[in-house]
């Protein structure tokens, strides 16, 4: 591992100032992904700015009925928070499906959003990777790509985003709260992560030196019909082959709100806008769900080894939507 300097920030402002004073620095929260990448020589920061002791470690009710979760709240604490379990069950379920118990006790909300792809070509510095070294090529494109993207990828990168939590936050219309040299701003989670395009080295829309200070969940009532389901190679400690987070509200026999996001199939949590639009105003029937999901997955471009992800995503999504739909018959 390359030697690095260490700075402990005493405030958000101090952290941002320290980052500006040390070009190429990285913020350190739980460090569960960053330290692994430093050991692999993928990340080589000259300075780590420790933000783990900033007062961003609580969950607060907002006046409008929403919820704010600080950037350094541990994943296990956020999953177990009564308001999250009661009003945003998809988020709690997504958090509990990620990593191991030990990792969830250390990993943070902000770090989870910033974790990088687990593509083996990205993690192996002897292999070409446009995300790690722009212009070097994509080893996965003609190599082993069973776990890679089927939606929204480019010829420069076919990696997938690894977070479970971000998929749920995208479906729930949450926002990322940021602080930087220009002050505070918010970005919808569904727009925070980028598709690879010509610049796969840029994972997110975060600006240089900006610090994630929290996430904002919109107002929700108890028992919001939401759920997260993840398909993976083994029962624990595995990244999603395909996953889905969904919110489905039905009134007067028709869908009034549909929020659907896929995980494990794209460079970012994939907000299924086509499916959502198809469901609005429709009766929550099996035919309507199948039509909506097929409409969304028509954009999929599977590669040689990952065509299975299309029917897998379809099946997982239909299962979640069916479970969320009211069991009363729709009007005729």
PDB file of C-alpha atoms in Angstrom, residues 131-331:
ATOM      1  CA  UNK A 131     -12.750   2.925 -15.240  1.00  0.00           C
ATOM      2  CA  UNK A 132      -9.452   2.534 -13.407  1.00  0.00           C
ATOM      3  CA  UNK A 133      -7.206   3.848 -16.197  1.00  0.00           C
ATOM      4  CA  UNK A 134      -9.058   5.790 -18.928  1.00  0.00           C
ATOM      5  CA  UNK A 135      -8.079   4.727 -22.429  1.00  0.00           C
ATOM      6  CA  UNK A 136      -6.667   1.332 -21.424  1.00  0.00           C
ATOM      7  CA  UNK A 137      -9.674  -0.670 -22.697  1.00  0.00           C
ATOM      8  CA  UNK A 138     -12.322  -2.887 -21.141  1.00  0.00           C
ATOM      9  CA  UNK A 139     -11.115  -6.381 -20.353  1.00  0.00           C
ATOM     10  CA  UNK A 140     -14.580  -7.576 -19.392  1.00  0.00           C
ATOM     11  CA  UNK A 141     -16.140  -6.767 -22.767  1.00  0.00           C
ATOM     12  CA  UNK A 142     -14.387  -9.676 -24.475  1.00  0.00           C
ATOM     13  CA  UNK A 143     -13.586 -11.525 -21.258  1.00  0.00           C
ATOM     14  CA  UNK A 144     -15.595 -12.918 -18.372  1.00  0.00           C
ATOM     15  CA  UNK A 145     -18.775 -10.867 -18.041  1.00  0.00           C
ATOM     16  CA  UNK A 146     -21.334 -13.145 -16.427  1.00  0.00           C
ATOM     17  CA  UNK A 147     -21.927 -10.605 -13.631  1.00  0.00           C
ATOM     18  CA  UNK A 148     -21.902  -7.488 -15.796  1.00  0.00           C
ATOM     19  CA  UNK A 149     -24.433  -4.995 -17.122  1.00  0.00           C
ATOM     20  CA  UNK A 150     -27.291  -5.620 -19.539  1.00  0.00           C
ATOM     21  CA  UNK A 151     -28.735  -2.090 -19.434  1.00  0.00           C
ATOM     22  CA  UNK A 152     -27.198   1.302 -20.171  1.00  0.00           C
ATOM     23  CA  UNK A 153     -23.599   0.202 -20.635  1.00  0.00           C
ATOM     24  CA  UNK A 154     -21.141   1.551 -23.214  1.00  0.00           C
ATOM     25  CA  UNK A 155     -18.309   0.041 -25.220  1.00  0.00           C
ATOM     26  CA  UNK A 156     -15.958   1.594 -22.679  1.00  0.00           C
ATOM     27  CA  UNK A 157     -17.404  -0.060 -19.570  1.00  0.00           C
ATOM     28  CA  UNK A 158     -19.862  -2.828 -18.741  1.00  0.00           C
ATOM     29  CA  UNK A 159     -19.421  -2.796 -14.957  1.00  0.00           C
ATOM     30  CA  UNK A 160     -22.344  -2.810 -12.548  1.00  0.00           C
ATOM     31  CA  UNK A 161     -22.949  -0.722  -9.453  1.00  0.00           C
ATOM     32  CA  UNK A 162     -22.736  -2.888  -6.314  1.00  0.00           C
ATOM     33  CA  UNK A 163     -24.933  -1.136  -3.748  1.00  0.00           C
ATOM     34  CA  UNK A 164     -28.198  -2.623  -2.479  1.00  0.00           C
ATOM     35  CA  UNK A 165     -29.015   0.442  -0.376  1.00  0.00           C
ATOM     36  CA  UNK A 166     -28.796   2.829  -3.342  1.00  0.00           C
ATOM     37  CA  UNK A 167     -31.339   0.766  -5.304  1.00  0.00           C
ATOM     38  CA  UNK A 168     -33.892   1.156  -2.526  1.00  0.00           C
ATOM     39  CA  UNK A 169     -33.135   4.861  -2.106  1.00  0.00           C
ATOM     40  CA  UNK A 170     -33.628   5.389  -5.857  1.00  0.00           C
ATOM     41  CA  UNK A 171     -37.040   3.691  -5.830  1.00  0.00           C
ATOM     42  CA  UNK A 172     -38.053   5.710  -2.750  1.00  0.00           C
ATOM     43  CA  UNK A 173     -37.199   9.069  -4.413  1.00  0.00           C
ATOM     44  CA  UNK A 174     -34.544   9.872  -1.806  1.00  0.00           C
ATOM     45  CA  UNK A 175     -32.002  12.664  -2.257  1.00  0.00           C
ATOM     46  CA  UNK A 176     -28.283  12.857  -1.530  1.00  0.00           C
ATOM     47  CA  UNK A 177     -27.264  15.894   0.555  1.00  0.00           C
ATOM     48  CA  UNK A 178     -23.855  17.317  -0.331  1.00  0.00           C
ATOM     49  CA  UNK A 179     -21.606  20.055   1.028  1.00  0.00           C
ATOM     50  CA  UNK A 180     -18.765  21.619  -0.926  1.00  0.00           C
ATOM     51  CA  UNK A 181     -17.019  24.847  -1.778  1.00  0.00           C
ATOM     52  CA  UNK A 182     -20.286  26.250  -3.188  1.00  0.00           C
ATOM     53  CA  UNK A 183     -22.298  25.299  -0.105  1.00  0.00           C
ATOM     54  CA  UNK A 184     -25.106  22.763   0.248  1.00  0.00           C
ATOM     55  CA  UNK A 185     -27.049  21.078  -2.521  1.00  0.00           C
ATOM     56  CA  UNK A 186     -29.188  17.994  -3.042  1.00  0.00           C
ATOM     57  CA  UNK A 187     -29.215  15.481  -5.888  1.00  0.00           C
ATOM     58  CA  UNK A 188     -31.885  12.801  -6.387  1.00  0.00           C
ATOM     59  CA  UNK A 189     -30.363   9.389  -5.727  1.00  0.00           C
ATOM     60  CA  UNK A 190     -31.746   8.190  -9.069  1.00  0.00           C
ATOM     61  CA  UNK A 191     -29.545  10.815 -10.783  1.00  0.00           C
ATOM     62  CA  UNK A 192     -26.541  10.670  -8.452  1.00  0.00           C
ATOM     63  CA  UNK A 193     -24.808   7.712 -10.123  1.00  0.00           C
ATOM     64  CA  UNK A 194     -23.815   7.942 -13.808  1.00  0.00           C
ATOM     65  CA  UNK A 195     -24.020   5.655 -16.789  1.00  0.00           C
ATOM     66  CA  UNK A 196     -20.510   4.974 -18.138  1.00  0.00           C
ATOM     67  CA  UNK A 197     -20.738   6.662 -21.556  1.00  0.00           C
ATOM     68  CA  UNK A 198     -17.352   8.017 -22.613  1.00  0.00           C
ATOM     69  CA  UNK A 199     -16.175   8.544 -19.027  1.00  0.00           C
ATOM     70  CA  UNK A 200     -16.643   5.402 -16.938  1.00  0.00           C
ATOM     71  CA  UNK A 201     -14.001   6.674 -14.500  1.00  0.00           C
ATOM     72  CA  UNK A 202     -16.668   9.044 -13.137  1.00  0.00           C
ATOM     73  CA  UNK A 203     -19.070   7.020 -10.995  1.00  0.00           C
ATOM     74  CA  UNK A 204     -21.251   9.847  -9.712  1.00  0.00           C
ATOM     75  CA  UNK A 205     -22.290  13.469 -10.218  1.00  0.00           C
ATOM     76  CA  UNK A 206     -20.416  14.525  -7.079  1.00  0.00           C
ATOM     77  CA  UNK A 207     -18.174  17.550  -7.613  1.00  0.00           C
ATOM     78  CA  UNK A 208     -14.480  17.568  -6.650  1.00  0.00           C
ATOM     79  CA  UNK A 209     -14.107  17.955  -2.913  1.00  0.00           C
ATOM     80  CA  UNK A 210     -17.807  17.625  -2.091  1.00  0.00           C
ATOM     81  CA  UNK A 211     -18.698  15.638   1.005  1.00  0.00           C
ATOM     82  CA  UNK A 212     -21.885  13.607   1.378  1.00  0.00           C
ATOM     83  CA  UNK A 213     -23.517  14.815   4.596  1.00  0.00           C
ATOM     84  CA  UNK A 214     -26.688  12.716   4.512  1.00  0.00           C
ATOM     85  CA  UNK A 215     -29.634  11.339   2.586  1.00  0.00           C
ATOM     86  CA  UNK A 216     -33.173  12.718   2.702  1.00  0.00           C
ATOM     87  CA  UNK A 217     -36.158  10.387   2.465  1.00  0.00           C
ATOM     88  CA  UNK A 218     -39.482  11.940   1.415  1.00  0.00           C
ATOM     89  CA  UNK A 219     -42.478  11.836   3.720  1.00  0.00           C
ATOM     90  CA  UNK A 220     -44.091   8.433   4.001  1.00  0.00           C
ATOM     91  CA  UNK A 221     -46.812   6.905   6.107  1.00  0.00           C
ATOM     92  CA  UNK A 222     -46.443   3.799   8.230  1.00  0.00           C
ATOM     93  CA  UNK A 223     -46.673   0.635   6.218  1.00  0.00           C
ATOM     94  CA  UNK A 224     -45.696   2.199   2.891  1.00  0.00           C
ATOM     95  CA  UNK A 225     -46.012  -0.743   0.476  1.00  0.00           C
ATOM     96  CA  UNK A 226     -42.385  -1.129  -0.534  1.00  0.00           C
ATOM     97  CA  UNK A 227     -40.042  -4.096  -0.746  1.00  0.00           C
ATOM     98  CA  UNK A 228     -36.568  -5.163  -1.879  1.00  0.00           C
ATOM     99  CA  UNK A 229     -35.560  -8.546  -3.230  1.00  0.00           C
ATOM    100  CA  UNK A 230     -32.120  -9.708  -4.335  1.00  0.00           C
ATOM    101  CA  UNK A 231     -31.042 -12.710  -6.414  1.00  0.00           C
ATOM    102  CA  UNK A 232     -27.451 -13.825  -5.787  1.00  0.00           C
ATOM    103  CA  UNK A 233     -25.200 -16.851  -6.058  1.00  0.00           C
ATOM    104  CA  UNK A 234     -25.345 -17.712  -2.349  1.00  0.00           C
ATOM    105  CA  UNK A 235     -27.508 -16.810   0.619  1.00  0.00           C
ATOM    106  CA  UNK A 236     -25.148 -14.291   2.193  1.00  0.00           C
ATOM    107  CA  UNK A 237     -22.212 -12.030   1.425  1.00  0.00           C
ATOM    108  CA  UNK A 238     -22.715 -11.885  -2.318  1.00  0.00           C
ATOM    109  CA  UNK A 239     -23.451  -9.003  -4.644  1.00  0.00           C
ATOM    110  CA  UNK A 240     -26.688  -8.929  -6.616  1.00  0.00           C
ATOM    111  CA  UNK A 241     -26.955 -10.732  -9.919  1.00  0.00           C
ATOM    112  CA  UNK A 242     -30.244  -8.897 -10.168  1.00  0.00           C
ATOM    113  CA  UNK A 243     -32.321  -7.071  -7.579  1.00  0.00           C
ATOM    114  CA  UNK A 244     -35.345  -4.838  -7.403  1.00  0.00           C
ATOM    115  CA  UNK A 245     -36.752  -2.244  -5.034  1.00  0.00           C
ATOM    116  CA  UNK A 246     -40.337  -1.198  -5.564  1.00  0.00           C
ATOM    117  CA  UNK A 247     -42.994   1.085  -4.112  1.00  0.00           C
ATOM    118  CA  UNK A 248     -46.566   0.416  -5.196  1.00  0.00           C
ATOM    119  CA  UNK A 249     -49.521   2.453  -3.977  1.00  0.00           C
ATOM    120  CA  UNK A 250     -52.995   1.520  -5.188  1.00  0.00           C
ATOM    121  CA  UNK A 251     -56.203   3.503  -4.641  1.00  0.00           C
ATOM    122  CA  UNK A 252     -59.661   2.994  -6.113  1.00  0.00           C
ATOM    123  CA  UNK A 253     -58.429  -0.133  -7.847  1.00  0.00           C
ATOM    124  CA  UNK A 254     -55.648   1.507  -9.872  1.00  0.00           C
ATOM    125  CA  UNK A 255     -51.963   2.263  -9.373  1.00  0.00           C
ATOM    126  CA  UNK A 256     -51.407   5.819  -8.091  1.00  0.00           C
ATOM    127  CA  UNK A 257     -47.674   5.559  -7.439  1.00  0.00           C
ATOM    128  CA  UNK A 258     -45.050   3.200  -8.779  1.00  0.00           C
ATOM    129  CA  UNK A 259     -41.372   3.500  -7.970  1.00  0.00           C
ATOM    130  CA  UNK A 260     -39.199   0.707  -9.363  1.00  0.00           C
ATOM    131  CA  UNK A 261     -35.406   0.391  -9.466  1.00  0.00           C
ATOM    132  CA  UNK A 262     -33.212  -2.503 -10.590  1.00  0.00           C
ATOM    133  CA  UNK A 263     -29.829  -3.435  -9.112  1.00  0.00           C
ATOM    134  CA  UNK A 264     -27.003  -5.578 -10.471  1.00  0.00           C
ATOM    135  CA  UNK A 265     -27.845  -4.910 -14.112  1.00  0.00           C
ATOM    136  CA  UNK A 266     -26.403  -1.463 -14.863  1.00  0.00           C
ATOM    137  CA  UNK A 267     -23.653   1.014 -14.025  1.00  0.00           C
ATOM    138  CA  UNK A 268     -26.062   2.650 -11.595  1.00  0.00           C
ATOM    139  CA  UNK A 269     -29.330   1.787  -9.830  1.00  0.00           C
ATOM    140  CA  UNK A 270     -31.621   1.537 -12.851  1.00  0.00           C
ATOM    141  CA  UNK A 271     -34.815   3.502 -12.344  1.00  0.00           C
ATOM    142  CA  UNK A 272     -37.460   1.702 -14.412  1.00  0.00           C
ATOM    143  CA  UNK A 273     -39.269   4.790 -15.695  1.00  0.00           C
ATOM    144  CA  UNK A 274     -40.945   3.041 -18.628  1.00  0.00           C
ATOM    145  CA  UNK A 275     -42.447   0.413 -16.348  1.00  0.00           C
ATOM    146  CA  UNK A 276     -43.593   3.020 -13.848  1.00  0.00           C
ATOM    147  CA  UNK A 277     -45.349   5.079 -16.523  1.00  0.00           C
ATOM    148  CA  UNK A 278     -47.047   1.993 -17.892  1.00  0.00           C
ATOM    149  CA  UNK A 279     -48.429   1.109 -14.464  1.00  0.00           C
ATOM    150  CA  UNK A 280     -49.812   4.516 -13.510  1.00  0.00           C
ATOM    151  CA  UNK A 281     -53.607   4.396 -13.761  1.00  0.00           C
ATOM    152  CA  UNK A 282     -53.624   0.680 -14.521  1.00  0.00           C
ATOM    153  CA  UNK A 283     -55.252  -1.995 -12.408  1.00  0.00           C
ATOM    154  CA  UNK A 284     -52.603  -3.952 -10.446  1.00  0.00           C
ATOM    155  CA  UNK A 285     -53.017  -7.182 -12.370  1.00  0.00           C
ATOM    156  CA  UNK A 286     -50.519  -9.804 -13.467  1.00  0.00           C
ATOM    157  CA  UNK A 287     -50.989  -8.777 -17.094  1.00  0.00           C
ATOM    158  CA  UNK A 288     -50.263  -5.120 -16.272  1.00  0.00           C
ATOM    159  CA  UNK A 289     -47.132  -6.032 -14.323  1.00  0.00           C
ATOM    160  CA  UNK A 290     -45.831  -8.275 -17.100  1.00  0.00           C
ATOM    161  CA  UNK A 291     -46.475  -5.620 -19.750  1.00  0.00           C
ATOM    162  CA  UNK A 292     -44.716  -2.935 -17.715  1.00  0.00           C
ATOM    163  CA  UNK A 293     -41.648  -5.009 -16.871  1.00  0.00           C
ATOM    164  CA  UNK A 294     -41.299  -6.332 -20.429  1.00  0.00           C
ATOM    165  CA  UNK A 295     -41.497  -2.747 -21.702  1.00  0.00           C
ATOM    166  CA  UNK A 296     -38.594  -1.782 -19.455  1.00  0.00           C
ATOM    167  CA  UNK A 297     -36.452  -4.808 -20.234  1.00  0.00           C
ATOM    168  CA  UNK A 298     -36.892  -4.357 -23.995  1.00  0.00           C
ATOM    169  CA  UNK A 299     -33.919  -1.969 -23.700  1.00  0.00           C
ATOM    170  CA  UNK A 300     -31.652  -4.727 -22.368  1.00  0.00           C
ATOM    171  CA  UNK A 301     -28.592  -5.688 -24.456  1.00  0.00           C
ATOM    172  CA  UNK A 302     -27.240  -8.875 -22.878  1.00  0.00           C
ATOM    173  CA  UNK A 303     -23.731 -10.065 -23.657  1.00  0.00           C
ATOM    174  CA  UNK A 304     -22.603 -13.629 -24.313  1.00  0.00           C
ATOM    175  CA  UNK A 305     -22.580 -14.817 -20.699  1.00  0.00           C
ATOM    176  CA  UNK A 306     -25.198 -12.718 -18.942  1.00  0.00           C
ATOM    177  CA  UNK A 307     -28.412 -13.133 -20.946  1.00  0.00           C
ATOM    178  CA  UNK A 308     -29.839 -14.930 -17.899  1.00  0.00           C
ATOM    179  CA  UNK A 309     -30.082 -11.558 -16.138  1.00  0.00           C
ATOM    180  CA  UNK A 310     -33.033 -10.457 -18.274  1.00  0.00           C
ATOM    181  CA  UNK A 311     -35.469 -13.232 -17.267  1.00  0.00           C
ATOM    182  CA  UNK A 312     -34.016 -13.187 -13.736  1.00  0.00           C
ATOM    183  CA  UNK A 313     -34.754  -9.469 -13.348  1.00  0.00           C
ATOM    184  CA  UNK A 314     -38.194 -10.002 -14.850  1.00  0.00           C
ATOM    185  CA  UNK A 315     -39.037 -12.780 -12.427  1.00  0.00           C
ATOM    186  CA  UNK A 316     -37.760 -10.970  -9.336  1.00  0.00           C
ATOM    187  CA  UNK A 317     -39.640  -7.795 -10.258  1.00  0.00           C
ATOM    188  CA  UNK A 318     -42.925  -9.565 -10.967  1.00  0.00           C
ATOM    189  CA  UNK A 319     -42.631 -11.358  -7.647  1.00  0.00           C
ATOM    190  CA  UNK A 320     -42.135  -8.109  -5.734  1.00  0.00           C
ATOM    191  CA  UNK A 321     -44.945  -6.259  -7.524  1.00  0.00           C
ATOM    192  CA  UNK A 322     -47.342  -9.150  -6.994  1.00  0.00           C
ATOM    193  CA  UNK A 323     -46.509  -9.253  -3.281  1.00  0.00           C
ATOM    194  CA  UNK A 324     -47.089  -5.506  -2.949  1.00  0.00           C
ATOM    195  CA  UNK A 325     -50.379  -5.426  -4.859  1.00  0.00           C
ATOM    196  CA  UNK A 326     -53.575  -5.402  -2.798  1.00  0.00           C
ATOM    197  CA  UNK A 327     -55.280  -8.753  -2.707  1.00  0.00           C
ATOM    198  CA  UNK A 328     -58.664  -7.212  -3.434  1.00  0.00           C
ATOM    199  CA  UNK A 329     -59.946  -7.594  -7.014  1.00  0.00           C
ATOM    200  CA  UNK A 330     -59.600  -4.640  -9.363  1.00  0.00           C
ATOM    201  CA  UNK A 331     -62.833  -2.982 -10.606  1.00  0.00           C
TER     202      UNK A 331
END
